[in-house]
Coordinates of C-alpha atoms in Angstrom, one line a residue:
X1204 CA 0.0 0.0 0.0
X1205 CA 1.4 3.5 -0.9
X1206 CA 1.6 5.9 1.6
X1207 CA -0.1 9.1 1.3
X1208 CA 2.3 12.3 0.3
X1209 CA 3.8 14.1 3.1
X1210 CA 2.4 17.4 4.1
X1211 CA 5.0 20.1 3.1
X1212 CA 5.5 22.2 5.9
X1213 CA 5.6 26.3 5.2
X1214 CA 7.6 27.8 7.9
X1215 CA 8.2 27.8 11.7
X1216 CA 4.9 28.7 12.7
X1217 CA 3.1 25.7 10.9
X1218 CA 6.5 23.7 12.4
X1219 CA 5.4 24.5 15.9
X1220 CA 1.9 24.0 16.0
X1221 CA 2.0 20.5 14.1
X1222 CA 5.2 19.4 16.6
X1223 CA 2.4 20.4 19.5
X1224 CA -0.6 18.6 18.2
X1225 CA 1.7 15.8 17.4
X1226 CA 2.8 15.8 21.0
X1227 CA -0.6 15.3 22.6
X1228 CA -1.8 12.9 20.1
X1229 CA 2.1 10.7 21.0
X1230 CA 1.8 11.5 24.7
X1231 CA -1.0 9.3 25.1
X1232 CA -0.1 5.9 25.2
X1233 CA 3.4 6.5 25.8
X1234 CA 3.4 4.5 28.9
X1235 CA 2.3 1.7 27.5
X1236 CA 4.7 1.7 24.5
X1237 CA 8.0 1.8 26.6
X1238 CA 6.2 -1.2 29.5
X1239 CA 5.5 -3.4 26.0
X1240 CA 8.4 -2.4 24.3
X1241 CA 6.3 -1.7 21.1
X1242 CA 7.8 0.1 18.7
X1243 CA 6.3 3.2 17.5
X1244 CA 5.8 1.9 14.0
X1245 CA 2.6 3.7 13.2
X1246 CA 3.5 6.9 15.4
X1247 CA 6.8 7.6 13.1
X1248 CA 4.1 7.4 9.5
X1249 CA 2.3 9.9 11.3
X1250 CA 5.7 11.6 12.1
X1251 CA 6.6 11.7 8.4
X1252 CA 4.0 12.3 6.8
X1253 CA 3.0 15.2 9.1
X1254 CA 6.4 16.9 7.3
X1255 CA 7.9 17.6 10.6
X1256 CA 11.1 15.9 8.9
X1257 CA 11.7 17.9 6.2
X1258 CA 11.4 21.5 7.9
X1259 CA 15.0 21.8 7.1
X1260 CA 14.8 21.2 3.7
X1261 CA 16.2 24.7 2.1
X1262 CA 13.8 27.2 0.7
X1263 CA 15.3 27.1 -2.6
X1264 CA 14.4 23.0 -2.9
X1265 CA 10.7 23.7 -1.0
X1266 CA 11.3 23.8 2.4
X1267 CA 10.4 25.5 5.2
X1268 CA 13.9 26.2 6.3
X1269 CA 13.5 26.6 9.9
X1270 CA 15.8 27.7 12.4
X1271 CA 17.5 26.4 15.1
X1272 CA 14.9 27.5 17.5
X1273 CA 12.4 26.4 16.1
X1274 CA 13.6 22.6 15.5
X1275 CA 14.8 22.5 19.1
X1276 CA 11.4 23.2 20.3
X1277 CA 9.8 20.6 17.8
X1278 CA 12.3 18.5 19.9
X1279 CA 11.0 19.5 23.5
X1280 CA 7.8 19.4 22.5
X1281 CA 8.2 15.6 21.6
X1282 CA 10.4 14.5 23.9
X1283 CA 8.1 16.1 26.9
X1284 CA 5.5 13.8 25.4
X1285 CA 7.6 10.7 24.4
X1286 CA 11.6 10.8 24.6
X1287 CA 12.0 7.6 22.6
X1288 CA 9.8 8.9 19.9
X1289 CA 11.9 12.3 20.0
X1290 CA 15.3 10.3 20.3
X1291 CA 14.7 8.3 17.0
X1292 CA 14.4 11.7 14.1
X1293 CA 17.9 13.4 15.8
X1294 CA 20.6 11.8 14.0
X1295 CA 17.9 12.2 10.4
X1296 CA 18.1 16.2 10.6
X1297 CA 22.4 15.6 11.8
X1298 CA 22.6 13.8 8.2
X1299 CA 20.3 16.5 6.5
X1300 CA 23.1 18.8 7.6
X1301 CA 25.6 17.1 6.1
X1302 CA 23.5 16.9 2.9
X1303 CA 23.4 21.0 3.1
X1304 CA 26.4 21.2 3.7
X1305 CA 28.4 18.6 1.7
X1306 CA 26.5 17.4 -1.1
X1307 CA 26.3 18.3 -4.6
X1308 CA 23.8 20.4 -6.2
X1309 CA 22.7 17.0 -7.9
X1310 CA 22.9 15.2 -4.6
X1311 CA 20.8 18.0 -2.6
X1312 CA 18.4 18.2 -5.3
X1313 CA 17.2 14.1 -4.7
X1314 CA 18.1 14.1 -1.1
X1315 CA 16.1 16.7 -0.2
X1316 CA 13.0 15.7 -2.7
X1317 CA 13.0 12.5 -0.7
X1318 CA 13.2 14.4 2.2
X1319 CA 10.0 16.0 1.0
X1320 CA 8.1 12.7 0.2
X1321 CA 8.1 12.0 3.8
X1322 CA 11.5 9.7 3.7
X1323 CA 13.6 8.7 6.9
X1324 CA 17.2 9.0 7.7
X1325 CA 18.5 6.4 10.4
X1326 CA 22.1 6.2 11.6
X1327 CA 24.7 4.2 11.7
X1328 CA 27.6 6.0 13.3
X1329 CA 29.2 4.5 16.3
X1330 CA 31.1 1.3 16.8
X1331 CA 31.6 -1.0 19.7
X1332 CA 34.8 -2.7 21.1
X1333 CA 37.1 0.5 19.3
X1334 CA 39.6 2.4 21.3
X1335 CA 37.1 5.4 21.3
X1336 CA 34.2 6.7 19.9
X1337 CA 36.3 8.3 17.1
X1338 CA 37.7 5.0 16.5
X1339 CA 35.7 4.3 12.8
X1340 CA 36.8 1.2 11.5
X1341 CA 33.8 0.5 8.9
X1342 CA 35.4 1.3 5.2
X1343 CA 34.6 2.2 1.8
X1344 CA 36.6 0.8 -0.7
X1345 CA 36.6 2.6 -4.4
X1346 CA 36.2 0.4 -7.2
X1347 CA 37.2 1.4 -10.4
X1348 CA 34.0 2.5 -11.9
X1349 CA 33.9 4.9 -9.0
X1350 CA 31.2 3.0 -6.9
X1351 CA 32.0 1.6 -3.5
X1352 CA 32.2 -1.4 -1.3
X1353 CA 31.3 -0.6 2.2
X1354 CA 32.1 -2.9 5.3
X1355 CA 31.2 -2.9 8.9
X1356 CA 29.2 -3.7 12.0
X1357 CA 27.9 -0.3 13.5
X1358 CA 25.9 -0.1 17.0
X1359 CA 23.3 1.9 19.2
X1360 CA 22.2 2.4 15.1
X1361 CA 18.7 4.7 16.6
X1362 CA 15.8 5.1 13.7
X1363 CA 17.7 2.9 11.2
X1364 CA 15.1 -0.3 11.8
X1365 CA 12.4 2.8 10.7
X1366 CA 14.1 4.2 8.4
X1367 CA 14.1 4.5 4.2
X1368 CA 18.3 5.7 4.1
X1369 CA 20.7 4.8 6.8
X1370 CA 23.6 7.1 6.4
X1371 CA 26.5 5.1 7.4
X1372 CA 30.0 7.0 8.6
X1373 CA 32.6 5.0 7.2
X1374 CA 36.6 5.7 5.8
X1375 CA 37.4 6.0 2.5
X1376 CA 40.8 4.6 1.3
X1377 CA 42.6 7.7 2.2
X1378 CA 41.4 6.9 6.0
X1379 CA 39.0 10.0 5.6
X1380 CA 35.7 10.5 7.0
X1381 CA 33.1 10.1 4.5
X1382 CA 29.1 9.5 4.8
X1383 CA 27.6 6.6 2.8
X1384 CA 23.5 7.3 2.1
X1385 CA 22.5 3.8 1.7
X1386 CA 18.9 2.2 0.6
X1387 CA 17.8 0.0 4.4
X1388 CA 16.7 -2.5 1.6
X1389 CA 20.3 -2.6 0.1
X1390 CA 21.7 -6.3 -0.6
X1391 CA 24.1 -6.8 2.6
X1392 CA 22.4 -4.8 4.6
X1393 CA 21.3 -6.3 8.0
X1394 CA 19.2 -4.3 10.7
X1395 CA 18.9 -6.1 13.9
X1396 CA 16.9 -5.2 16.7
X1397 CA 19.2 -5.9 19.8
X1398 CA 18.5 -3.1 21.3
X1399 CA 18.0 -4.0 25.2
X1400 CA 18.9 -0.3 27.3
X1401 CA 16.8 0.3 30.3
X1402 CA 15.5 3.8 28.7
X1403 CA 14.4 4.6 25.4
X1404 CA 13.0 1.1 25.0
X1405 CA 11.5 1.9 21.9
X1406 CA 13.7 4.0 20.0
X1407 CA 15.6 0.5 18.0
X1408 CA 18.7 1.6 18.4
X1409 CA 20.4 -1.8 17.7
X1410 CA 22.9 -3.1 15.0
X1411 CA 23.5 -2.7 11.5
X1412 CA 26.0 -4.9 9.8
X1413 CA 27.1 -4.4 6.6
X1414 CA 28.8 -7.2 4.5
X1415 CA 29.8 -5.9 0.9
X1416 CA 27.2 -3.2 0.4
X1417 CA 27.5 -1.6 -3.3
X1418 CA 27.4 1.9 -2.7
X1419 CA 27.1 4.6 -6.1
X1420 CA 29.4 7.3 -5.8
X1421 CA 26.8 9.8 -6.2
X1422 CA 25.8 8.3 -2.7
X1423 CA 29.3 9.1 -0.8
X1424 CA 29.9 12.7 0.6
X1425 CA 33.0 13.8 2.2
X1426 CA 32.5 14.6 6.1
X1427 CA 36.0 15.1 6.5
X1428 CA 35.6 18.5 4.6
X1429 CA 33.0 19.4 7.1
X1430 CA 35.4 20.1 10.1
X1431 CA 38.1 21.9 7.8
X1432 CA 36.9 25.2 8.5
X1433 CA 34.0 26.5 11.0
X1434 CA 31.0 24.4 11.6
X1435 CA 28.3 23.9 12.9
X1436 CA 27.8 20.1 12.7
X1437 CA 28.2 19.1 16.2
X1438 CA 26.5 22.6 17.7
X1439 CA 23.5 21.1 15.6
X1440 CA 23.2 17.8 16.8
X1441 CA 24.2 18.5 20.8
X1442 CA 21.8 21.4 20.7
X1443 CA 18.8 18.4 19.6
X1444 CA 20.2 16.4 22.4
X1445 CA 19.8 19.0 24.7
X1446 CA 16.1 20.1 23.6
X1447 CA 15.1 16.0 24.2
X1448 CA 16.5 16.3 27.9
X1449 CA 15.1 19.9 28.4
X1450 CA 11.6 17.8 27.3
X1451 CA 11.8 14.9 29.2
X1452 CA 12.6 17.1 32.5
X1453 CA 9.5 18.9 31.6
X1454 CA 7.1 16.1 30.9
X1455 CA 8.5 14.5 34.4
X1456 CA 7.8 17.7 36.2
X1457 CA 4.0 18.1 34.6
X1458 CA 3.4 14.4 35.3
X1459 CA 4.4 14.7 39.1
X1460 CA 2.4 17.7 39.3
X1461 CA -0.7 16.1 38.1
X1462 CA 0.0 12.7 40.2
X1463 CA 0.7 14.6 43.3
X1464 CA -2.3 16.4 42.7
X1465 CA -4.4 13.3 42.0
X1466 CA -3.6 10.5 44.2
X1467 CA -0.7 11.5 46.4
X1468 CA -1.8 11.7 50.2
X1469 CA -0.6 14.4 52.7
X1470 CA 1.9 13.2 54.9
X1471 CA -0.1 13.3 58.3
X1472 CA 2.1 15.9 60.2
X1473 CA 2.1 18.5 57.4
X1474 CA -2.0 19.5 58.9
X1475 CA -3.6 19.9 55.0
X1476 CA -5.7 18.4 53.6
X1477 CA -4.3 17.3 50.1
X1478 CA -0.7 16.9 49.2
X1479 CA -0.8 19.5 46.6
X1480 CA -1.4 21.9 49.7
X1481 CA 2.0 20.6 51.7
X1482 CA 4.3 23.4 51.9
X1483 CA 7.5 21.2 51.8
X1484 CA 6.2 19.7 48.4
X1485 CA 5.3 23.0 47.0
X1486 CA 8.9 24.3 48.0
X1487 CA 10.2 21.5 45.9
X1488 CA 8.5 22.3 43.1
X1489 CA 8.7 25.1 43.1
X1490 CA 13.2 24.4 42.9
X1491 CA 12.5 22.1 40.2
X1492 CA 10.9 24.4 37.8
X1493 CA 13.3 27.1 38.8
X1494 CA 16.0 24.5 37.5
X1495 CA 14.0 23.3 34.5
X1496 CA 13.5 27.1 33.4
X1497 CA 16.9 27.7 33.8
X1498 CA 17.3 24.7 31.2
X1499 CA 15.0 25.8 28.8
X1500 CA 16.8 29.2 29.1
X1501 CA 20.2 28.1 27.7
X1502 CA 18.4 26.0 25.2
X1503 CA 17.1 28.9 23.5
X1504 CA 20.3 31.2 24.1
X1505 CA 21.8 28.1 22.6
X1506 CA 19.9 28.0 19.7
X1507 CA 19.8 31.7 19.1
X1508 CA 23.7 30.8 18.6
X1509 CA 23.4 28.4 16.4
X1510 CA 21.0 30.7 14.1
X1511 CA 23.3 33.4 14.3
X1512 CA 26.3 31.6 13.5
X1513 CA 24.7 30.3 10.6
X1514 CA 23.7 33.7 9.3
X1515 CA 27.1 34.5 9.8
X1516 CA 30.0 31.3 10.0
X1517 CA 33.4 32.2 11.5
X1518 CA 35.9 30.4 13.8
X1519 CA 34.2 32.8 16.4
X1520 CA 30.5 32.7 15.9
X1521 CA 30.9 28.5 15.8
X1522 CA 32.9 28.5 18.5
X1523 CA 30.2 30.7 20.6
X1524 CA 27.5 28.5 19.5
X1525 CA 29.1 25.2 20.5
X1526 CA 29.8 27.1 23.6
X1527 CA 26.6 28.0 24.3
X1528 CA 25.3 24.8 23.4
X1529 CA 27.8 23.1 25.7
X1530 CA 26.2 25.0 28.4
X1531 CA 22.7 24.0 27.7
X1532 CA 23.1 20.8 27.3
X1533 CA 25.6 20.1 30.5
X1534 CA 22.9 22.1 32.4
X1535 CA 19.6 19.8 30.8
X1536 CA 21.4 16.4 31.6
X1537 CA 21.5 17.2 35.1
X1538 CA 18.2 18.9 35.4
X1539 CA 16.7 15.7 33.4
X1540 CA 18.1 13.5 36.1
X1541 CA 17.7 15.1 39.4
X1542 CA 13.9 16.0 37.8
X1543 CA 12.7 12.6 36.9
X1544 CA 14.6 11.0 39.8
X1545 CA 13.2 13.9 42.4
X1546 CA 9.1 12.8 41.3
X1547 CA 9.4 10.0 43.2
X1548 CA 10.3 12.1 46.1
X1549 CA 7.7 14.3 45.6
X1550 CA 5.3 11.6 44.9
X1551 CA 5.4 9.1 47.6
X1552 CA 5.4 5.0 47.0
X1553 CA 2.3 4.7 45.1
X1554 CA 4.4 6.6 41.8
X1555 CA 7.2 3.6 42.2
X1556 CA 4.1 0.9 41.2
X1557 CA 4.9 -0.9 37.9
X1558 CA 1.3 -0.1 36.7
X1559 CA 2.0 3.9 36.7
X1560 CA 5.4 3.2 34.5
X1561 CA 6.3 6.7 36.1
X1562 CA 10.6 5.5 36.2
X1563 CA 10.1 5.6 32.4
X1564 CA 11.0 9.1 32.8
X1565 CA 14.4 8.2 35.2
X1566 CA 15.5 5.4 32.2
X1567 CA 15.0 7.8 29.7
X1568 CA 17.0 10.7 31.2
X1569 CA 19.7 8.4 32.6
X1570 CA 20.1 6.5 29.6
X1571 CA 19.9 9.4 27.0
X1572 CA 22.4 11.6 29.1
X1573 CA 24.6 8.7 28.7
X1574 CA 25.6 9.9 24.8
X1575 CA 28.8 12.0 25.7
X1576 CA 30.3 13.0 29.1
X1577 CA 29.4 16.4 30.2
X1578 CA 32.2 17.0 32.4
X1579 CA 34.0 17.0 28.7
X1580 CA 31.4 20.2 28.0
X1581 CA 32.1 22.1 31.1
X1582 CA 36.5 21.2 30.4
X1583 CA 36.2 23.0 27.3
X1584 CA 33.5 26.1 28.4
X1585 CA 36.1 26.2 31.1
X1586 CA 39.3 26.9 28.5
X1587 CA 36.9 29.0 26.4
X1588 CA 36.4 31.4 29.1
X1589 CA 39.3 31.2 30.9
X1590 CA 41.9 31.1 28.0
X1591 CA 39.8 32.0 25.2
X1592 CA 40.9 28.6 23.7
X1593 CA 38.0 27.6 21.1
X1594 CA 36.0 24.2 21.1
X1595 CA 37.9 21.7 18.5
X1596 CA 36.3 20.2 15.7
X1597 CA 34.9 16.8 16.1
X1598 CA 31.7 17.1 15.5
X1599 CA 30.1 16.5 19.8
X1600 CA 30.8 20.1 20.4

């Protein structure tokens, strides 16, 4: 059966209001998706065909174009309401980047067409058992009618079991960085779903092996080129992961809020009569949304960087923005944690019951915040502001 043609979304406004209806409609049954592990099959159609994935699709191909603001919020927005669902698009808009800002003219023009038609990016990026996460051993060998051969065994591969093109990181014969767009359906392709993490159950992020995969050359673009001069390429991608911890700090606030309000008892001493009314609880409350607007804050100053170094690329403006996004997103892992660990506090025993499936929101914050260290972040805010040294170029800045 064919799928019915994407909507083509017009510009950040139209971004932000389908991202929030989207939202409500995911939030519900959220719960029960993570305690089944059933994967959000039918949730991501609705995802792409809503257009939500292809609001970065430039203007001049029929885009909406949106800023970085905007796309972060998209990102709140969804991971308030479901942080596997909002985990699974973030490495598709990473590799729209690289399209924007690697490919071809000839390459952009079918990438972002796909893109259009409601396609999916996955991933396949990282490698286990490597000296370091840097450590890329997949690798693309030329053949002499310019096509490749690509090999390798990539892991925590999130959206590429969903997805229509897994862009695959892999080095070229020269040891360089390159990104291979590749069909999910290619011959020696293999998608497994292995994926077993405590949080973001449903977000597929298992294995992809890849055993001989013919790869056109019209399909290969070189990342390496990408970290040559200024970038944004890792600004982009943190600032996503930041918006998805900013959300699932807020959706664990709003959902203690509404429990504690609901069916939390006072504790007898505190002389009110609902807990809602206990002055302790509404003093921690109160500290946790003082933290999470604090979060949402830097997310914005963050992404205000990001737009303005895009308007305007130097080794200072990208260095600002990775800053700034640094800043956000060491700030929205902790506030993620200590929020979705601090509703059970706030709570009482009934919100530790395996029926509420309320520690979704713990697994999903301590498992997401997982990604990259950020002590590393606040090391290299630290010699920015202290030295004026600027962030280097690997792409998780």
């Amino acid at each position: 059966m064919t799928a019915p043609p994407a909507r083509v979304i017009a510009d950040d406004a139209e971004a932000l209001a389908v991202a929030a209806a989207l939202a409500e409609e995911f939030r519900t049954g959220a719960a029960e998706r993570d305690a089944e592990r059933r994967l959000p099959r039918a949730e991501l159609d609705r995802l792409s065909g809503s257009g939500l994935l292809a609001v970065t699709v430039p203007a001049e191909h029929g885009g909406a174009d949106v800023g970085a603001r905007t796309l972060a919020e998209v990102f709140r927005l969804l991971g308030a309401a479901d942080a596997s669902l909002a985990q699974i698009p973030q490495s598709h808009f990473a590799y729209v980047n690289v399209i924007r800002r690697q490919g071809t003219p000839e390459q952009q023009k079918f990438f972002f067409a796909e893109l259009l038609a409601g396609r999916r990016f996955g991933n396949a990026q990282s490698e286990a058992g490597t000296r370091h996460v840097q450590d890329i051993r997949t690798r693309l060998r030329r053949r002499p009618d310019g096509s490749y051969l690509l090999d390798g065994v990539k892991h925590y591969c999130t959206g590429a079991l969903f997805a229509d093109w897994i862009p695959v990181l892999a080095r070229a014969d020269d040891d360089r960085l390159h990104v291979a767009y590749v069909p999910s359906d290619a011959p020696g392709v293999t998608v497994v779903d292995d994926w077993d993490g405590m949080g973001q159950r449903t977000t597929a992020s298992g294995t992809v092996r890849l055993e001989s995969v013919a790869v056109p050359g019209d399909r290969v673009l070189p990342h390496h080129l990408t970290f040559e001069g200024p970038q944004l390429h890792g600004a982009y991608a943190q600032l996503l992961h930041a918006a998805i911890d900013v959300g699932i700090a807020s959706g664990a606030l709003a959902e203690a809020a509404e429990f504690v309000r609901t069916k939390s008892r006072p504790w007898f001493e505190s002389g009110v009569e609902t807990a809602a009314e206990d002055p302790l609880l509404i003093q921690r409350f109160g500290e946790l949304a003082v933290q999470l607007r604090a979060s949402e804050a830097l997310l914005a100053q963050a992404a205000r960087s990001v737009d303005a170094a895009r308007a305007d690329l130097t080794d200072d403006t990208a260095a600002e923005a990775s800053v700034a996004v640094a800043a956000a997103k060491a700030h929205a892992a902790r506030t993620a944690v200590e929020t979705a660990s601090a509703l059970f506090e706030v709570s009482g025993t009934r919100s530790a019951l395996d029926s509420s499936n309320l520690h979704r929101h713990w697994r999903d914050a301590r498992t997401h915040t997982l990604h990259d260290p950020a002590h590393w972040k606040i090391q290299h805010i630290g010699r920015y502001v202290l030295n004026g040294t600027r962030p280097p170029r690997h792409g998780l800045l």
